[in-house]
Short mmCIF file of C-alpha atoms in Angstrom, two decimals:
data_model
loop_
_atom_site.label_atom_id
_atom_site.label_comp_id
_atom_site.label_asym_id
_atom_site.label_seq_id
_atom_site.Cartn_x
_atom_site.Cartn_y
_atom_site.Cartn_z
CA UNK A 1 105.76 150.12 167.57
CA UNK A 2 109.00 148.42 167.04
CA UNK A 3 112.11 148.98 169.18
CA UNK A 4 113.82 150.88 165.87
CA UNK A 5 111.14 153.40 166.54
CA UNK A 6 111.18 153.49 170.49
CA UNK A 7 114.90 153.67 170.14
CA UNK A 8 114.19 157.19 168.62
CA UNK A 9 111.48 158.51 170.42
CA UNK A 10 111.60 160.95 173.57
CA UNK A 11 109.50 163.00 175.97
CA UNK A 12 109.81 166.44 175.07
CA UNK A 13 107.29 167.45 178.22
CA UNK A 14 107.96 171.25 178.62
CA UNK A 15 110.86 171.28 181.70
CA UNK A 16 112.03 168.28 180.61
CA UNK A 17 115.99 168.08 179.92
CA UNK A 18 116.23 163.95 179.96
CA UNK A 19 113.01 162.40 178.48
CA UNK A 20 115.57 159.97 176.95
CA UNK A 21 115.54 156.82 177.04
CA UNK A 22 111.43 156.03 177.38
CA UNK A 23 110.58 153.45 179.77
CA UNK A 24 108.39 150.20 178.78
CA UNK A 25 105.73 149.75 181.93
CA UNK A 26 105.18 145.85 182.64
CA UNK A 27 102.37 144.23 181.16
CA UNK A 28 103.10 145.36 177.44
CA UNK A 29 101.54 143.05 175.18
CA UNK A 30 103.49 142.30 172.27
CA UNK A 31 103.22 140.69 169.05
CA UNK A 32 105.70 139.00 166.31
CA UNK A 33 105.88 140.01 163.07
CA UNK A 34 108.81 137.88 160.93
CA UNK A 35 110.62 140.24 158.16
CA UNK A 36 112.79 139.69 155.46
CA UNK A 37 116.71 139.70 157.35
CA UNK A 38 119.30 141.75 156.17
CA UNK A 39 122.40 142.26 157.57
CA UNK A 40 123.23 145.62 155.38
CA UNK A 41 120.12 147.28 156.79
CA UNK A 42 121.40 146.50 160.73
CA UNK A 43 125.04 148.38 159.50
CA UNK A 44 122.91 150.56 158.39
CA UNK A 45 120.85 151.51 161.16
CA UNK A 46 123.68 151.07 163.84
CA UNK A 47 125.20 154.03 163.99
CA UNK A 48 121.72 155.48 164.25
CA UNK A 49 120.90 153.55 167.00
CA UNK A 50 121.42 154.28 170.98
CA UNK A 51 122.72 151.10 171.79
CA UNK A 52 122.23 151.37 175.80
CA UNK A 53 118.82 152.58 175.35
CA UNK A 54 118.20 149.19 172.53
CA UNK A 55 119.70 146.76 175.34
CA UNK A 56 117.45 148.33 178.23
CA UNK A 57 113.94 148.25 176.07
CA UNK A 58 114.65 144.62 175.30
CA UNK A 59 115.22 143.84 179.18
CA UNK A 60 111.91 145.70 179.92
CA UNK A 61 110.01 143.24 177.29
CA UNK A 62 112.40 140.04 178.57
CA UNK A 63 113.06 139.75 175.02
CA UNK A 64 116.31 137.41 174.66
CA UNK A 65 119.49 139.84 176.45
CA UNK A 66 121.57 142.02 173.68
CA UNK A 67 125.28 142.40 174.51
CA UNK A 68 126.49 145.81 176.43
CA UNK A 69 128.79 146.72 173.51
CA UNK A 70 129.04 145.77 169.92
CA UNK A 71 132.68 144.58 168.57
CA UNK A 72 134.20 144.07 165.24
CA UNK A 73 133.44 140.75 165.62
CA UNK A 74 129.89 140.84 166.63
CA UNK A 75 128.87 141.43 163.09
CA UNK A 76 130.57 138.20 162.29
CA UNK A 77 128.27 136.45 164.70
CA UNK A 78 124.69 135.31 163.00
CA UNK A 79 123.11 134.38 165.85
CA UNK A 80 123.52 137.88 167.22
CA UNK A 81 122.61 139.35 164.33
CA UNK A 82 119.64 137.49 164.03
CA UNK A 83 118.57 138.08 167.31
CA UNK A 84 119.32 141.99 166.85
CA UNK A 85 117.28 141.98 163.74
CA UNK A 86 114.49 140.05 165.69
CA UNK A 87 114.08 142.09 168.75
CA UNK A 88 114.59 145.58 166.84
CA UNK A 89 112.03 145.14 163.89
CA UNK A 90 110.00 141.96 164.27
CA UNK A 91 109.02 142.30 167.72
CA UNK A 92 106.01 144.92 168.21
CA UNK A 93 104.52 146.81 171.11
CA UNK A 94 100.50 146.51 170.28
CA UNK A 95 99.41 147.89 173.95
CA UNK A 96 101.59 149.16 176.83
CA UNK A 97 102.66 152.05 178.41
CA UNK A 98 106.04 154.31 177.35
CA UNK A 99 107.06 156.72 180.44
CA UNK A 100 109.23 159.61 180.69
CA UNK A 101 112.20 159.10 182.92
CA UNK A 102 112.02 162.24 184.29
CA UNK A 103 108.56 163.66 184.70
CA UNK A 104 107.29 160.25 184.90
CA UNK A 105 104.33 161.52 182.11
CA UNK A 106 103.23 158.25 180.69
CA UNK A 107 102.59 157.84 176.85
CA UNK A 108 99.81 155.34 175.42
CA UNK A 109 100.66 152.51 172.91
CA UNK A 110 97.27 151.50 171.67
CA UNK A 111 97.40 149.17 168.58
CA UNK A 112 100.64 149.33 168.08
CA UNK A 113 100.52 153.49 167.73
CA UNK A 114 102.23 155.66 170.84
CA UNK A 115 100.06 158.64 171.17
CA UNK A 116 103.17 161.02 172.05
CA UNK A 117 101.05 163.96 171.67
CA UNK A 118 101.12 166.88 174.32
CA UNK A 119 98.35 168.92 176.14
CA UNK A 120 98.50 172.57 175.80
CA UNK A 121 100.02 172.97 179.30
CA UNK A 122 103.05 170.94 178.54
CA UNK A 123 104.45 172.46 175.69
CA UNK B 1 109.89 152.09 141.29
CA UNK B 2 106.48 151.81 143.09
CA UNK B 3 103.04 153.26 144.27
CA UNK B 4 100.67 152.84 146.57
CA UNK B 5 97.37 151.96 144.76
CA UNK B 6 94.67 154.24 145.16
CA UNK B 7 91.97 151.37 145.40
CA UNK B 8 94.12 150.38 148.20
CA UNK B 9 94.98 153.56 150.21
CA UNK B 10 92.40 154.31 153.54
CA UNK B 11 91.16 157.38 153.75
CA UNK B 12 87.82 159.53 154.53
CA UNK B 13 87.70 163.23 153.63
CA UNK B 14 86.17 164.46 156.42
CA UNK B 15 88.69 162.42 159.16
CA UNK B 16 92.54 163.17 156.73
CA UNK B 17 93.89 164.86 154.10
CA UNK B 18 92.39 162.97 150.79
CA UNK B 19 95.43 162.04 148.69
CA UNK B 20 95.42 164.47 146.08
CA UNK B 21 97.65 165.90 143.08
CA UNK B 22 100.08 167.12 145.81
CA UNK B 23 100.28 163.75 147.43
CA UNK B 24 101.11 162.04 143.54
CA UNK B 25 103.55 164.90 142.96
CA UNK B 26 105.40 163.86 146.33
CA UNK B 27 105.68 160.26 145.67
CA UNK B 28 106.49 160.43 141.99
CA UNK B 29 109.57 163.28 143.21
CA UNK B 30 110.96 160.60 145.67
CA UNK B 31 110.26 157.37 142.83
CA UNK B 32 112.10 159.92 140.70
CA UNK B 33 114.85 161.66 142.49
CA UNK B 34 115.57 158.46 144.54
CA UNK B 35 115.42 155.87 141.30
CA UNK B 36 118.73 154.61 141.63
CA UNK B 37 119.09 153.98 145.10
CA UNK B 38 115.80 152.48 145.26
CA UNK B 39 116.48 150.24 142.28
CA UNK B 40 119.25 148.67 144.26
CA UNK B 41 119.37 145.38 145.94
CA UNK B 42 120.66 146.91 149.24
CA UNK B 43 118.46 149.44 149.13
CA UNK B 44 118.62 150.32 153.38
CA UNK B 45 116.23 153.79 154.46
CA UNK B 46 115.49 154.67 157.65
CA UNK B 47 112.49 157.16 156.29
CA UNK B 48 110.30 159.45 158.31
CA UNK B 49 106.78 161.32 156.64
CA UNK B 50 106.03 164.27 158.85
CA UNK B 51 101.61 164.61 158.33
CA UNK B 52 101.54 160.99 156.77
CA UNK B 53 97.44 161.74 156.30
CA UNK B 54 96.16 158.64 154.46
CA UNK B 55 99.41 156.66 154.29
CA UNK B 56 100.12 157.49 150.63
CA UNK B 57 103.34 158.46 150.30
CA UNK B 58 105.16 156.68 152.81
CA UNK B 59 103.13 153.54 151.64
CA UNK B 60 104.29 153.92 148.20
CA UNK B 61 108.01 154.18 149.57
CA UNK B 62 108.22 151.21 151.88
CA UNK B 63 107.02 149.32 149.04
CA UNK B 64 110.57 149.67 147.29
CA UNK B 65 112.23 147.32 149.03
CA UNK B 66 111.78 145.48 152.56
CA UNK B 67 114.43 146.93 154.08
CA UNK B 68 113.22 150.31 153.66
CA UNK B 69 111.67 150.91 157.35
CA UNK B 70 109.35 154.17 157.66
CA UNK B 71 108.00 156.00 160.75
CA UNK B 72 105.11 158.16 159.62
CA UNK B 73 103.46 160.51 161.79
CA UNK B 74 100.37 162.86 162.17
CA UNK B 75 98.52 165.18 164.47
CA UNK B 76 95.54 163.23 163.76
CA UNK B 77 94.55 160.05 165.61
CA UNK B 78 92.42 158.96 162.32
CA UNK B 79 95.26 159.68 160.27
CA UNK B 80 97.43 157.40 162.07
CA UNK B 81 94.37 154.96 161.62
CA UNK B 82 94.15 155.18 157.97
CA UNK B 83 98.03 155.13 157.38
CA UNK B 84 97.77 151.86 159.29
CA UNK B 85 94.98 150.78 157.07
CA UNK B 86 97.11 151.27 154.07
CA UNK B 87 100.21 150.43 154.51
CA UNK B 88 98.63 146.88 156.03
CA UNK B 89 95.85 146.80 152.60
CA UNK B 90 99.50 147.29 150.46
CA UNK B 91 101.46 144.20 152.76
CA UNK B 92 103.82 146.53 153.93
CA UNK B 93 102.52 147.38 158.17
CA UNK B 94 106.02 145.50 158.62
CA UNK B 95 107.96 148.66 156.87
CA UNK B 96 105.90 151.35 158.03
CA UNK B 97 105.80 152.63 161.99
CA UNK B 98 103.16 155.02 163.38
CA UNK B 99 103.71 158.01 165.92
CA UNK B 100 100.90 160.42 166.84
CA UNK B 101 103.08 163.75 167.74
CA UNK B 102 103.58 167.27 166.61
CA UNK B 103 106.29 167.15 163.49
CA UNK B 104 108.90 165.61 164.82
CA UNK B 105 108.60 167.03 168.23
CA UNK B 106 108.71 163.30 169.67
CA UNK B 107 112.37 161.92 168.30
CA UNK B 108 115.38 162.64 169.78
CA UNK B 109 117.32 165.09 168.55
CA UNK B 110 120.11 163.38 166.52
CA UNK B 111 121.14 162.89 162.67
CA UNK B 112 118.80 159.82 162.01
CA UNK B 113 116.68 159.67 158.54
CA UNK B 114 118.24 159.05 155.13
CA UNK B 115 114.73 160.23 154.01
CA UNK B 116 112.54 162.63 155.38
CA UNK B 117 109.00 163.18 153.22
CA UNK B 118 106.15 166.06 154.46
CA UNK B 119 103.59 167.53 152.68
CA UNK B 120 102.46 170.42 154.79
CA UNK B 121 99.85 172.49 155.13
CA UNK B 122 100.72 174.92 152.36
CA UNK B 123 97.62 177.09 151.80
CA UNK B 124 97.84 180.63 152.62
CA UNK B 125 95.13 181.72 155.13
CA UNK B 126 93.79 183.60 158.18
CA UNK B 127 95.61 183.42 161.22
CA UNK B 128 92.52 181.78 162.95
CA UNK B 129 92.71 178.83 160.66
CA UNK B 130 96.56 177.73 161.66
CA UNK B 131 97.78 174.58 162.15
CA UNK B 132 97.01 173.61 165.54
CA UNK B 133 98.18 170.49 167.18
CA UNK B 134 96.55 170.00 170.67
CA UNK B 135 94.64 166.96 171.20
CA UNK B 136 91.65 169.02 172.20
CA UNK B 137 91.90 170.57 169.12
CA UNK B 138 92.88 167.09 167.24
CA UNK B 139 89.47 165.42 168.10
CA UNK B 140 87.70 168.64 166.48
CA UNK B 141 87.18 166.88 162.59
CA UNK B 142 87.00 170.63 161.40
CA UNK B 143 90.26 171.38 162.90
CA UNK B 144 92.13 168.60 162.26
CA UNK B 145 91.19 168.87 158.54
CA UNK B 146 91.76 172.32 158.51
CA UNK B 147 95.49 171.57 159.92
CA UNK B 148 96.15 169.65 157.03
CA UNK B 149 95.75 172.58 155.05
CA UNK B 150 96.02 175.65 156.16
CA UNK B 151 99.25 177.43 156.17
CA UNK B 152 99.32 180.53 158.06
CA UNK B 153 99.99 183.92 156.16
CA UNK B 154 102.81 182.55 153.62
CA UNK B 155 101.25 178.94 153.58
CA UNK B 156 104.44 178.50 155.56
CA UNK B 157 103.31 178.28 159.00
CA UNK B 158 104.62 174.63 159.59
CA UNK B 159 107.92 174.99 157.09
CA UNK B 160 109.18 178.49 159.00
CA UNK B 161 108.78 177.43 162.33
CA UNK B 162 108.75 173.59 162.66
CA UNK B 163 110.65 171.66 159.63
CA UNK B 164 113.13 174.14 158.54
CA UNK B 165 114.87 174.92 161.92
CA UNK B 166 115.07 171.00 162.67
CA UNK B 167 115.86 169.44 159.13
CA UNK B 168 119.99 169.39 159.07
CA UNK B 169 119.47 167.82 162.96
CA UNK B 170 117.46 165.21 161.53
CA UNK B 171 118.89 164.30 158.24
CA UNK B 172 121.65 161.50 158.33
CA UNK B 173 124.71 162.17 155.99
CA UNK B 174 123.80 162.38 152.73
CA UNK B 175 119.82 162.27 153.58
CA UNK B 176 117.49 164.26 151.50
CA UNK B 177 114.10 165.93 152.89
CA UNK B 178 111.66 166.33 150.15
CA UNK B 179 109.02 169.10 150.69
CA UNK B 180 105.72 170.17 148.78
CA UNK B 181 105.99 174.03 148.47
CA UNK B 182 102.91 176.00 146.26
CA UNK B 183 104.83 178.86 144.40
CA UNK B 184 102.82 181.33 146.42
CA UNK B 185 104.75 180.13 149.41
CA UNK B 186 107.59 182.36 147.63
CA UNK B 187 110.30 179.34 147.10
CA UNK B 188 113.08 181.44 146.17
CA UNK B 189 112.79 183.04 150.52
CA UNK B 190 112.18 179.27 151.72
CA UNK B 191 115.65 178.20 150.05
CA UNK B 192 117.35 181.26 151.16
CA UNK B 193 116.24 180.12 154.73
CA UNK B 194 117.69 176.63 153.71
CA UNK B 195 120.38 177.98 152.89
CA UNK B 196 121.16 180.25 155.94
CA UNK B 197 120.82 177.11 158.13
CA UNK B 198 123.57 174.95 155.82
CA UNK B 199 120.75 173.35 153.62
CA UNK B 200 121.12 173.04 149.72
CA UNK B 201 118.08 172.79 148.26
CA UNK B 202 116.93 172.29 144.47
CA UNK B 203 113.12 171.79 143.21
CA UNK B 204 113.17 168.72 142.07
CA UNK B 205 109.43 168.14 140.25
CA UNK B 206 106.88 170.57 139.37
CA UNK B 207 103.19 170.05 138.49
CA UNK B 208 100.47 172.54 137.93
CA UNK B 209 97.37 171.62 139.41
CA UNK B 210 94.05 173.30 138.66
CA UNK B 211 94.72 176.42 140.36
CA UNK B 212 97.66 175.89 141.68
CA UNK B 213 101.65 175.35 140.90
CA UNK B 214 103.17 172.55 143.08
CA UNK B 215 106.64 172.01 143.54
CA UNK B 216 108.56 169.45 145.34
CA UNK B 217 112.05 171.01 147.18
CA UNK B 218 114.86 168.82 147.87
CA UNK B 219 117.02 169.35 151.08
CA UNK B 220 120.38 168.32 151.46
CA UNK B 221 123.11 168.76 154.29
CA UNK B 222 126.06 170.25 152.91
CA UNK B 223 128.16 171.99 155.63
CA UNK B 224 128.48 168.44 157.89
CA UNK B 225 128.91 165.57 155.31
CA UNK B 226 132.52 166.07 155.86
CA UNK B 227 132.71 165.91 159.62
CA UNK B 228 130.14 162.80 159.78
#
């Protein structure tokens, strides 16, 4: 799971009115994958993006510190863009732990899959 | 334009949907309808497959271009397995992202896919056969392949109640859903429900198939592009 797809994910646990933005439990073990850069694609995806939500998940995996807020001339600076395009789709969650921030209902990443899938009961 | 190759694609019969003429009808309608973006050199998707089952289709997309990225998800714990198996036998696991959830039940609610791709379970049946989605029912082989096809009265169980009422919140501006709909699913209602909800729609590729006649449906916001 890379932090594009966390980014997007919630906990829809039945009572839930905040199960946005998922928490990363310690311990998760990640892994690196290198991809082609492109700064079109991270235009692209930016205004897709909750940026608070992209700046917290990289604290919880002490992945080099995003700025709070994206200026003008951030997309002028490489090494910012470079590290936005590392941390959001080279860097993957293979095991760990997403949790709701409301219910606290914890979510499996096992091999690099969340399981976001819901029991009967909490639909 | 490119495919996933079938020598390459992961997939058991009894543990996800085999791909299939309707699987090779989707991907060829999004080579096709999507040719010219996709033969560009800043060619930049953020795709989603609703029931990715083997891995097919959203395989055969992510290998366009590398910066297409893809989040595929299924019911089915062994589908996610295969889809993983094939996009990583095709070089691609960097382009394509697995969720296990229901639809897209597990994303936030906001305009976020340029492309969204499902082939649903389109088969008229008995009610008893419906798409269920519980895990206990999800590590039940029968039921999980019987999810992947059976459709509820219409073959529309999964359309009517879970993609149509949440496609114009998912599509970005200007993104296109591409559905496989059997004519016995009665097209002409399903875009008439598009279009109640802001949604032009347009069939896009058509294919009989033994039995059956497969169409693929394009969805497209009209009623925000402006606002966006």
């Amino acid at each position: 799971m890379k932090l594009l797809t966390h980014n997007m994910l919630a906990s829809t646990v039945r009572g839930v009115s905040q199960g946005y933005p998922l928490g990363i439990a310690p311990g998760a073990v990640t892994e690196v994958h290198a991809c082609d850069f492109s700064k079109e694609f991270l235009v692209h995806v930016f205004p897709k993006l909750e940026w608070s939500a992209f700046v917290s998940a990289c604290a919880s995996l002490s992945l080099p510190t995003m700025p709070a807020e994206v200026t003008p001339a951030s997309w002028e600076d490489e090494s910012f863009l470079r590290q936005m395009h590392h941390n959001l789709l080279e860097v993957h969650v293979q095991e760990g732990t997403l949790i709701c921030p409301e219910s606290g209902r914890q979510f499996p990443v096992s091999k690099g899959i969340p399981n976001m899938l819901l029991n009967e009961d909490e639909i | 334009m490119a495919l996933s190759r079938i020598a390459l694609t992961s997939y058991r019969a009894d543990e996800c949907y085999e791909p299939s003429d309707d699987t090779f009808l989707l991907a060829d309608a999004i080579n096709d309808d999507l040719a010219d973006a996709l033969k560009s050199e800043y060619c930049n998707m953020l795709a989603v497959e609703v029931g990715c089952g083997s891995g097919y289709v959203c395989t055969s997309l992510a290998l366009n271009s590398p910066h297409i990225q893809v989040v595929a998800t299924d019911v089915n714990h062994l589908a996610a397995k295969h889809t993983a198996q094939t996009a990583r036998n095709h070089k691609c696991s960097n382009n394509v992202d697995i969720v296990l959830c229901n639809g897209l039940d597990a994303f936030r609610t906001r305009r976020l896919f340029d492309v969204l791709m499902c082939n649903p379970p389109y088969v008229p049946t008995e009610d008893e056969e419906i798409y269920t989605t519980t895990p206990e029912t999800t590590t039940n082989h029968n039921s999980v392949i019987n999810a992947a096809f059976a459709g509820g009265e219409k073959g529309r169980l999964l359309v009517d109640s879970v993609l149509m009422p949440q496609l114009a919140d998912y599509l970005w501006k200007e993104g296109r859903a591409y559905v496989v709909a059997l004519h016995e699913n009665d097209v002409g209602e399903i875009q008439q429900d598009a279009k109640a909800r802001g949604l032009e729609s347009q069939v896009v590729m058509e294919r009989r198939a033994d039995m059956e006649r497969l169409c693929v449906l394009r969805f497209t916001t009209t009623t925000t592009t402006t606002t966006l």
